[in-house]
């Protein structure tokens, strides 16, 4: 075996060992929703939703409520967070959040399951781990998707999503702390699976070990630059570890 091949084999073995340690230490697994479980906006794109929210504000004469970078954002949550920052708890924020929830519900009907997510969720549940959703998406949307996939029983009642307190969206650890408290888990006995730097930050603030999922190199680079120590491009290795392959 060449030295390059040996190095690559060693790297793979080290990565599998990191996964094994994370998985075997986790009695509770906190899942982000959009990304690790599914691509919510696979066809009903997040970029289009963000643009429509900006256009809705402009139609009400509120275009200047957002900065140029916020108007150009491709993330509907960033638009929502920006409006809440300037008008916290207002009827405007309530209406904007409801519009986003409706768009997410429409997207749920065409969401694409993340490869290996369904069997991984079922297997992790079968071996005795307790699972929760900790997401910035609406809990209504999460339940709709899980019901359609027959996965609700793997998580219910532990689905912690967006509330009317929008300042508590991740990277604030609020939804993680809610899950830990409800499940009676110490942070060190949990594992957070997320696909964004805000997931990593929330896990860090909550004291929960983190596993990054990155479906492409761009997302992987963002996670590693944010400080993620373990990032996978597929959920298959987790399933293999759980099944003892």
PDB file of C-alpha atoms in Angstrom:
ATOM      1  CA  UNK A   1       0.000   0.000   0.000  1.00  0.00           C
ATOM      2  CA  UNK A   2       1.398   3.425  -0.949  1.00  0.00           C
ATOM      3  CA  UNK A   3       1.953   6.118   1.663  1.00  0.00           C
ATOM      4  CA  UNK A   4      -0.893   8.222   0.184  1.00  0.00           C
ATOM      5  CA  UNK A   5      -3.260   5.270   0.399  1.00  0.00           C
ATOM      6  CA  UNK A   6      -2.104   4.546   3.941  1.00  0.00           C
ATOM      7  CA  UNK A   7      -2.674   8.168   4.954  1.00  0.00           C
ATOM      8  CA  UNK A   8      -6.143   8.130   3.441  1.00  0.00           C
ATOM      9  CA  UNK A   9      -6.994   4.870   5.218  1.00  0.00           C
ATOM     10  CA  UNK A  10      -5.734   6.284   8.518  1.00  0.00           C
ATOM     11  CA  UNK A  11      -7.812   9.451   8.025  1.00  0.00           C
ATOM     12  CA  UNK A  12     -10.912   7.365   7.321  1.00  0.00           C
ATOM     13  CA  UNK A  13     -10.276   5.198  10.387  1.00  0.00           C
ATOM     14  CA  UNK A  14      -9.828   8.311  12.529  1.00  0.00           C
ATOM     15  CA  UNK A  15     -13.059   9.813  11.216  1.00  0.00           C
ATOM     16  CA  UNK A  16     -14.985   6.604  11.919  1.00  0.00           C
ATOM     17  CA  UNK A  17     -13.528   6.488  15.429  1.00  0.00           C
ATOM     18  CA  UNK A  18     -14.629  10.115  16.041  1.00  0.00           C
ATOM     19  CA  UNK A  19     -18.132   9.169  14.908  1.00  0.00           C
ATOM     20  CA  UNK A  20     -18.139   6.100  17.112  1.00  0.00           C
ATOM     21  CA  UNK A  21     -17.204   8.147  20.199  1.00  0.00           C
ATOM     22  CA  UNK A  22     -19.887  10.758  19.464  1.00  0.00           C
ATOM     23  CA  UNK A  23     -22.567   8.147  18.798  1.00  0.00           C
ATOM     24  CA  UNK A  24     -21.787   5.871  21.740  1.00  0.00           C
ATOM     25  CA  UNK A  25     -21.765   8.843  24.140  1.00  0.00           C
ATOM     26  CA  UNK A  26     -25.152  10.138  22.992  1.00  0.00           C
ATOM     27  CA  UNK A  27     -28.227   9.104  24.970  1.00  0.00           C
ATOM     28  CA  UNK A  28     -30.184  11.981  23.408  1.00  0.00           C
ATOM     29  CA  UNK A  29     -29.835  13.150  19.789  1.00  0.00           C
ATOM     30  CA  UNK A  30     -30.950  16.668  18.866  1.00  0.00           C
ATOM     31  CA  UNK A  31     -31.609  17.022  15.148  1.00  0.00           C
ATOM     32  CA  UNK A  32     -31.782  20.182  13.126  1.00  0.00           C
ATOM     33  CA  UNK A  33     -34.599  19.689  10.615  1.00  0.00           C
ATOM     34  CA  UNK A  34     -33.888  21.386   7.276  1.00  0.00           C
ATOM     35  CA  UNK A  35     -30.655  19.766   6.139  1.00  0.00           C
ATOM     36  CA  UNK A  36     -29.936  16.668   8.236  1.00  0.00           C
ATOM     37  CA  UNK A  37     -33.478  15.264   7.942  1.00  0.00           C
ATOM     38  CA  UNK A  38     -34.632  16.722   4.631  1.00  0.00           C
ATOM     39  CA  UNK A  39     -34.104  19.461   2.085  1.00  0.00           C
ATOM     40  CA  UNK A  40     -37.222  21.432   2.947  1.00  0.00           C
ATOM     41  CA  UNK A  41     -36.781  23.940   0.144  1.00  0.00           C
ATOM     42  CA  UNK A  42     -35.578  21.470  -2.487  1.00  0.00           C
ATOM     43  CA  UNK A  43     -38.186  22.589  -5.002  1.00  0.00           C
ATOM     44  CA  UNK A  44     -39.947  25.476  -3.237  1.00  0.00           C
ATOM     45  CA  UNK A  45     -36.703  27.391  -2.840  1.00  0.00           C
ATOM     46  CA  UNK A  46     -35.700  29.345   0.258  1.00  0.00           C
ATOM     47  CA  UNK A  47     -34.297  32.059  -2.005  1.00  0.00           C
ATOM     48  CA  UNK A  48     -37.701  32.603  -3.592  1.00  0.00           C
ATOM     49  CA  UNK A  49     -39.411  32.644  -0.188  1.00  0.00           C
ATOM     50  CA  UNK A  50     -36.944  35.253   1.107  1.00  0.00           C
ATOM     51  CA  UNK A  51     -37.528  37.400  -1.994  1.00  0.00           C
ATOM     52  CA  UNK A  52     -41.294  37.142  -1.585  1.00  0.00           C
ATOM     53  CA  UNK A  53     -41.066  38.247   2.058  1.00  0.00           C
ATOM     54  CA  UNK A  54     -38.958  41.253   1.034  1.00  0.00           C
ATOM     55  CA  UNK A  55     -41.435  42.080  -1.753  1.00  0.00           C
ATOM     56  CA  UNK A  56     -44.338  41.810   0.708  1.00  0.00           C
ATOM     57  CA  UNK A  57     -42.644  44.321   3.000  1.00  0.00           C
ATOM     58  CA  UNK A  58     -41.961  46.614   0.044  1.00  0.00           C
ATOM     59  CA  UNK A  59     -45.638  46.434  -0.929  1.00  0.00           C
ATOM     60  CA  UNK A  60     -46.498  47.790   2.499  1.00  0.00           C
ATOM     61  CA  UNK A  61     -44.078  50.681   2.060  1.00  0.00           C
ATOM     62  CA  UNK A  62     -41.542  49.051   4.404  1.00  0.00           C
ATOM     63  CA  UNK A  63     -38.702  48.319   1.990  1.00  0.00           C
ATOM     64  CA  UNK A  64     -36.329  50.597   3.913  1.00  0.00           C
ATOM     65  CA  UNK A  65     -36.944  48.601   7.073  1.00  0.00           C
ATOM     66  CA  UNK A  66     -34.224  46.251   5.821  1.00  0.00           C
ATOM     67  CA  UNK A  67     -30.610  46.995   5.034  1.00  0.00           C
ATOM     68  CA  UNK A  68     -29.272  46.288   1.537  1.00  0.00           C
ATOM     69  CA  UNK A  69     -27.646  43.037   2.717  1.00  0.00           C
ATOM     70  CA  UNK A  70     -30.868  41.932   4.441  1.00  0.00           C
ATOM     71  CA  UNK A  71     -32.902  42.679   1.306  1.00  0.00           C
ATOM     72  CA  UNK A  72     -30.445  40.625  -0.732  1.00  0.00           C
ATOM     73  CA  UNK A  73     -30.502  37.754   1.764  1.00  0.00           C
ATOM     74  CA  UNK A  74     -31.314  34.310   0.453  1.00  0.00           C
ATOM     75  CA  UNK A  75     -32.436  33.194   3.919  1.00  0.00           C
ATOM     76  CA  UNK A  76     -36.058  33.865   4.943  1.00  0.00           C
ATOM     77  CA  UNK A  77     -35.118  33.484   8.603  1.00  0.00           C
ATOM     78  CA  UNK A  78     -32.659  36.357   8.276  1.00  0.00           C
ATOM     79  CA  UNK A  79     -35.425  38.580   6.875  1.00  0.00           C
ATOM     80  CA  UNK A  80     -37.751  37.584   9.711  1.00  0.00           C
ATOM     81  CA  UNK A  81     -35.063  38.106  12.356  1.00  0.00           C
ATOM     82  CA  UNK A  82     -34.200  41.544  10.949  1.00  0.00           C
ATOM     83  CA  UNK A  83     -37.797  42.763  11.132  1.00  0.00           C
ATOM     84  CA  UNK A  84     -38.217  41.407  14.649  1.00  0.00           C
ATOM     85  CA  UNK A  85     -35.052  43.201  15.711  1.00  0.00           C
ATOM     86  CA  UNK A  86     -36.617  46.525  14.755  1.00  0.00           C
ATOM     87  CA  UNK A  87     -40.237  45.815  15.729  1.00  0.00           C
ATOM     88  CA  UNK A  88     -40.120  43.037  18.343  1.00  0.00           C
ATOM     89  CA  UNK A  89     -43.452  41.439  19.209  1.00  0.00           C
ATOM     90  CA  UNK A  90     -45.364  43.592  16.716  1.00  0.00           C
ATOM     91  CA  UNK A  91     -48.358  42.603  14.571  1.00  0.00           C
ATOM     92  CA  UNK A  92     -46.050  43.076  11.572  1.00  0.00           C
ATOM     93  CA  UNK A  93     -43.695  40.390  12.851  1.00  0.00           C
ATOM     94  CA  UNK A  94     -46.606  38.073  13.673  1.00  0.00           C
ATOM     95  CA  UNK A  95     -47.982  38.407  10.148  1.00  0.00           C
ATOM     96  CA  UNK A  96     -44.570  37.964   8.548  1.00  0.00           C
ATOM     97  CA  UNK A  97     -43.890  34.856  10.629  1.00  0.00           C
ATOM     98  CA  UNK A  98     -47.246  33.372   9.643  1.00  0.00           C
ATOM     99  CA  UNK A  99     -46.468  34.019   5.965  1.00  0.00           C
ATOM    100  CA  UNK A 100     -43.178  32.191   6.389  1.00  0.00           C
ATOM    101  CA  UNK A 101     -44.919  29.284   8.139  1.00  0.00           C
ATOM    102  CA  UNK A 102     -47.370  28.954   5.239  1.00  0.00           C
ATOM    103  CA  UNK A 103     -44.490  28.954   2.747  1.00  0.00           C
ATOM    104  CA  UNK A 104     -42.711  26.272   4.788  1.00  0.00           C
ATOM    105  CA  UNK A 105     -45.875  24.176   4.857  1.00  0.00           C
ATOM    106  CA  UNK A 106     -46.107  24.409   1.068  1.00  0.00           C
ATOM    107  CA  UNK A 107     -42.448  23.419   0.812  1.00  0.00           C
ATOM    108  CA  UNK A 108     -42.973  20.394   3.083  1.00  0.00           C
ATOM    109  CA  UNK A 109     -45.073  18.735   0.387  1.00  0.00           C
ATOM    110  CA  UNK A 110     -42.110  18.627  -2.004  1.00  0.00           C
ATOM    111  CA  UNK A 111     -39.252  18.279   0.496  1.00  0.00           C
ATOM    112  CA  UNK A 112     -36.594  15.703  -0.346  1.00  0.00           C
ATOM    113  CA  UNK A 113     -35.549  13.298   2.412  1.00  0.00           C
ATOM    114  CA  UNK A 114     -31.843  13.432   3.198  1.00  0.00           C
ATOM    115  CA  UNK A 115     -30.194  10.195   2.088  1.00  0.00           C
ATOM    116  CA  UNK A 116     -30.068   7.616   4.926  1.00  0.00           C
ATOM    117  CA  UNK A 117     -31.924   9.934   7.337  1.00  0.00           C
ATOM    118  CA  UNK A 118     -35.052   7.789   7.651  1.00  0.00           C
ATOM    119  CA  UNK A 119     -33.286   4.470   8.416  1.00  0.00           C
ATOM    120  CA  UNK A 120     -30.813   6.259  10.684  1.00  0.00           C
ATOM    121  CA  UNK A 121     -33.652   7.793  12.701  1.00  0.00           C
ATOM    122  CA  UNK A 122     -35.448   4.457  12.995  1.00  0.00           C
ATOM    123  CA  UNK A 123     -32.263   2.566  13.891  1.00  0.00           C
ATOM    124  CA  UNK A 124     -31.178   5.094  16.511  1.00  0.00           C
ATOM    125  CA  UNK A 125     -34.625   4.887  18.083  1.00  0.00           C
ATOM    126  CA  UNK A 126     -34.549   1.084  17.986  1.00  0.00           C
ATOM    127  CA  UNK A 127     -31.245   0.901  19.883  1.00  0.00           C
ATOM    128  CA  UNK A 128     -32.631   3.066  22.673  1.00  0.00           C
ATOM    129  CA  UNK A 129     -31.577   6.656  21.961  1.00  0.00           C
ATOM    130  CA  UNK A 130     -34.130   9.420  22.500  1.00  0.00           C
ATOM    131  CA  UNK A 131     -34.527  11.883  19.643  1.00  0.00           C
ATOM    132  CA  UNK A 132     -35.684  15.498  19.456  1.00  0.00           C
ATOM    133  CA  UNK A 133     -35.982  18.165  16.783  1.00  0.00           C
ATOM    134  CA  UNK A 134     -34.352  21.530  17.512  1.00  0.00           C
ATOM    135  CA  UNK A 135     -34.988  23.848  14.575  1.00  0.00           C
ATOM    136  CA  UNK A 136     -35.676  27.398  13.433  1.00  0.00           C
ATOM    137  CA  UNK A 137     -38.511  26.080  11.267  1.00  0.00           C
ATOM    138  CA  UNK A 138     -42.120  26.041  12.403  1.00  0.00           C
ATOM    139  CA  UNK A 139     -43.003  22.990  14.523  1.00  0.00           C
ATOM    140  CA  UNK A 140     -46.177  22.663  12.402  1.00  0.00           C
ATOM    141  CA  UNK A 141     -43.976  22.088   9.368  1.00  0.00           C
ATOM    142  CA  UNK A 142     -41.826  19.520  11.150  1.00  0.00           C
ATOM    143  CA  UNK A 143     -44.875  17.540  12.279  1.00  0.00           C
ATOM    144  CA  UNK A 144     -46.367  17.638   8.777  1.00  0.00           C
ATOM    145  CA  UNK A 145     -43.198  16.227   7.260  1.00  0.00           C
ATOM    146  CA  UNK A 146     -42.648  13.595   9.958  1.00  0.00           C
ATOM    147  CA  UNK A 147     -46.284  12.461   9.704  1.00  0.00           C
ATOM    148  CA  UNK A 148     -45.882  12.000   5.933  1.00  0.00           C
ATOM    149  CA  UNK A 149     -42.722   9.913   6.459  1.00  0.00           C
ATOM    150  CA  UNK A 150     -44.147   7.876   9.350  1.00  0.00           C
ATOM    151  CA  UNK A 151     -41.416   9.191  11.667  1.00  0.00           C
ATOM    152  CA  UNK A 152     -43.410  11.192  14.208  1.00  0.00           C
ATOM    153  CA  UNK A 153     -43.274   8.479  16.865  1.00  0.00           C
ATOM    154  CA  UNK A 154     -39.463   8.600  16.786  1.00  0.00           C
ATOM    155  CA  UNK A 155     -39.526  12.205  18.024  1.00  0.00           C
ATOM    156  CA  UNK A 156     -42.870  13.146  19.577  1.00  0.00           C
ATOM    157  CA  UNK A 157     -43.455  15.004  21.765  1.00  0.00           C
ATOM    158  CA  UNK A 158     -39.957  16.468  21.534  1.00  0.00           C
ATOM    159  CA  UNK A 159     -40.273  18.879  18.609  1.00  0.00           C
ATOM    160  CA  UNK A 160     -38.894  22.307  19.438  1.00  0.00           C
ATOM    161  CA  UNK A 161     -39.201  24.845  16.652  1.00  0.00           C
ATOM    162  CA  UNK A 162     -39.734  28.511  16.039  1.00  0.00           C
ATOM    163  CA  UNK A 163     -41.812  30.395  18.598  1.00  0.00           C
ATOM    164  CA  UNK A 164     -43.114  33.967  18.635  1.00  0.00           C
ATOM    165  CA  UNK A 165     -39.934  34.943  20.524  1.00  0.00           C
ATOM    166  CA  UNK A 166     -37.875  35.293  17.379  1.00  0.00           C
ATOM    167  CA  UNK A 167     -34.805  36.581  19.173  1.00  0.00           C
ATOM    168  CA  UNK A 168     -34.498  33.021  20.520  1.00  0.00           C
ATOM    169  CA  UNK A 169     -33.865  31.478  17.105  1.00  0.00           C
ATOM    170  CA  UNK A 170     -30.538  29.674  16.750  1.00  0.00           C
ATOM    171  CA  UNK A 171     -27.694  30.540  17.259  1.00  0.00           C
ATOM    172  CA  UNK A 172     -29.422  31.143  20.599  1.00  0.00           C
ATOM    173  CA  UNK A 173     -29.474  27.752  22.378  1.00  0.00           C
ATOM    174  CA  UNK A 174     -33.089  28.160  23.550  1.00  0.00           C
ATOM    175  CA  UNK A 175     -34.590  25.255  21.573  1.00  0.00           C
ATOM    176  CA  UNK A 176     -31.726  22.945  22.592  1.00  0.00           C
ATOM    177  CA  UNK A 177     -32.122  23.886  26.247  1.00  0.00           C
ATOM    178  CA  UNK A 178     -35.865  23.253  26.036  1.00  0.00           C
ATOM    179  CA  UNK A 179     -35.220  19.781  24.648  1.00  0.00           C
ATOM    180  CA  UNK A 180     -32.577  18.933  27.251  1.00  0.00           C
ATOM    181  CA  UNK A 181     -34.790  20.101  30.114  1.00  0.00           C
ATOM    182  CA  UNK A 182     -37.852  18.220  28.864  1.00  0.00           C
ATOM    183  CA  UNK A 183     -35.877  15.018  28.313  1.00  0.00           C
ATOM    184  CA  UNK A 184     -33.954  15.286  31.587  1.00  0.00           C
ATOM    185  CA  UNK A 185     -30.616  15.062  29.817  1.00  0.00           C
ATOM    186  CA  UNK A 186     -27.256  16.518  30.713  1.00  0.00           C
ATOM    187  CA  UNK A 187     -25.718  18.392  27.753  1.00  0.00           C
ATOM    188  CA  UNK A 188     -22.728  16.038  27.738  1.00  0.00           C
ATOM    189  CA  UNK A 189     -25.029  13.041  27.205  1.00  0.00           C
ATOM    190  CA  UNK A 190     -26.545  14.589  24.075  1.00  0.00           C
ATOM    191  CA  UNK A 191     -25.431  15.104  20.476  1.00  0.00           C
ATOM    192  CA  UNK A 192     -26.559  17.852  18.090  1.00  0.00           C
ATOM    193  CA  UNK A 193     -26.652  17.131  14.347  1.00  0.00           C
ATOM    194  CA  UNK A 194     -26.785  20.325  12.289  1.00  0.00           C
ATOM    195  CA  UNK A 195     -25.720  21.757   8.965  1.00  0.00           C
ATOM    196  CA  UNK A 196     -24.993  25.417   9.687  1.00  0.00           C
ATOM    197  CA  UNK A 197     -22.686  27.566  11.798  1.00  0.00           C
ATOM    198  CA  UNK A 198     -25.745  28.743  13.763  1.00  0.00           C
ATOM    199  CA  UNK A 199     -26.421  25.102  14.747  1.00  0.00           C
ATOM    200  CA  UNK A 200     -22.817  24.762  15.861  1.00  0.00           C
ATOM    201  CA  UNK A 201     -22.994  27.983  17.882  1.00  0.00           C
ATOM    202  CA  UNK A 202     -26.229  26.916  19.575  1.00  0.00           C
ATOM    203  CA  UNK A 203     -24.719  23.536  20.489  1.00  0.00           C
ATOM    204  CA  UNK A 204     -21.593  25.232  21.826  1.00  0.00           C
ATOM    205  CA  UNK A 205     -23.623  27.620  23.996  1.00  0.00           C
ATOM    206  CA  UNK A 206     -25.725  24.715  25.304  1.00  0.00           C
ATOM    207  CA  UNK A 207     -22.633  22.599  26.030  1.00  0.00           C
ATOM    208  CA  UNK A 208     -23.738  19.858  23.621  1.00  0.00           C
ATOM    209  CA  UNK A 209     -21.281  17.909  21.422  1.00  0.00           C
ATOM    210  CA  UNK A 210     -21.810  18.665  17.719  1.00  0.00           C
ATOM    211  CA  UNK A 211     -21.737  16.664  14.511  1.00  0.00           C
ATOM    212  CA  UNK A 212     -21.874  18.615  11.277  1.00  0.00           C
ATOM    213  CA  UNK A 213     -23.719  17.365   8.201  1.00  0.00           C
ATOM    214  CA  UNK A 214     -22.720  19.025   4.931  1.00  0.00           C
ATOM    215  CA  UNK A 215     -24.361  17.966   1.687  1.00  0.00           C
ATOM    216  CA  UNK A 216     -21.787  19.886  -0.365  1.00  0.00           C
ATOM    217  CA  UNK A 217     -18.262  21.258  -0.053  1.00  0.00           C
ATOM    218  CA  UNK A 218     -19.442  24.837   0.493  1.00  0.00           C
ATOM    219  CA  UNK A 219     -21.453  23.865   3.576  1.00  0.00           C
ATOM    220  CA  UNK A 220     -18.609  21.694   4.841  1.00  0.00           C
ATOM    221  CA  UNK A 221     -16.148  24.564   4.504  1.00  0.00           C
ATOM    222  CA  UNK A 222     -18.471  26.917   6.419  1.00  0.00           C
ATOM    223  CA  UNK A 223     -18.842  24.414   9.251  1.00  0.00           C
ATOM    224  CA  UNK A 224     -15.124  23.714   9.519  1.00  0.00           C
ATOM    225  CA  UNK A 225     -14.261  27.411   9.419  1.00  0.00           C
ATOM    226  CA  UNK A 226     -16.779  27.945  12.245  1.00  0.00           C
ATOM    227  CA  UNK A 227     -14.915  25.361  14.325  1.00  0.00           C
ATOM    228  CA  UNK A 228     -16.756  22.071  13.747  1.00  0.00           C
ATOM    229  CA  UNK A 229     -14.417  19.221  14.637  1.00  0.00           C
ATOM    230  CA  UNK A 230     -16.414  16.454  12.976  1.00  0.00           C
ATOM    231  CA  UNK A 231     -18.259  16.935   9.674  1.00  0.00           C
ATOM    232  CA  UNK A 232     -19.746  14.242   7.425  1.00  0.00           C
ATOM    233  CA  UNK A 233     -20.885  14.521   3.830  1.00  0.00           C
ATOM    234  CA  UNK A 234     -23.310  11.610   4.233  1.00  0.00           C
ATOM    235  CA  UNK A 235     -25.287  10.037   7.054  1.00  0.00           C
ATOM    236  CA  UNK A 236     -24.360   6.549   5.857  1.00  0.00           C
ATOM    237  CA  UNK A 237     -21.271   6.226   8.125  1.00  0.00           C
ATOM    238  CA  UNK A 238     -23.459   6.948  11.177  1.00  0.00           C
ATOM    239  CA  UNK A 239     -25.842   4.189  10.145  1.00  0.00           C
ATOM    240  CA  UNK A 240     -22.932   1.794   9.628  1.00  0.00           C
ATOM    241  CA  UNK A 241     -21.538   2.570  13.104  1.00  0.00           C
ATOM    242  CA  UNK A 242     -24.942   2.071  14.719  1.00  0.00           C
ATOM    243  CA  UNK A 243     -25.447  -1.251  12.952  1.00  0.00           C
ATOM    244  CA  UNK A 244     -21.940  -2.388  13.888  1.00  0.00           C
ATOM    245  CA  UNK A 245     -20.768  -2.840  10.319  1.00  0.00           C
TER     246      UNK A 245
END
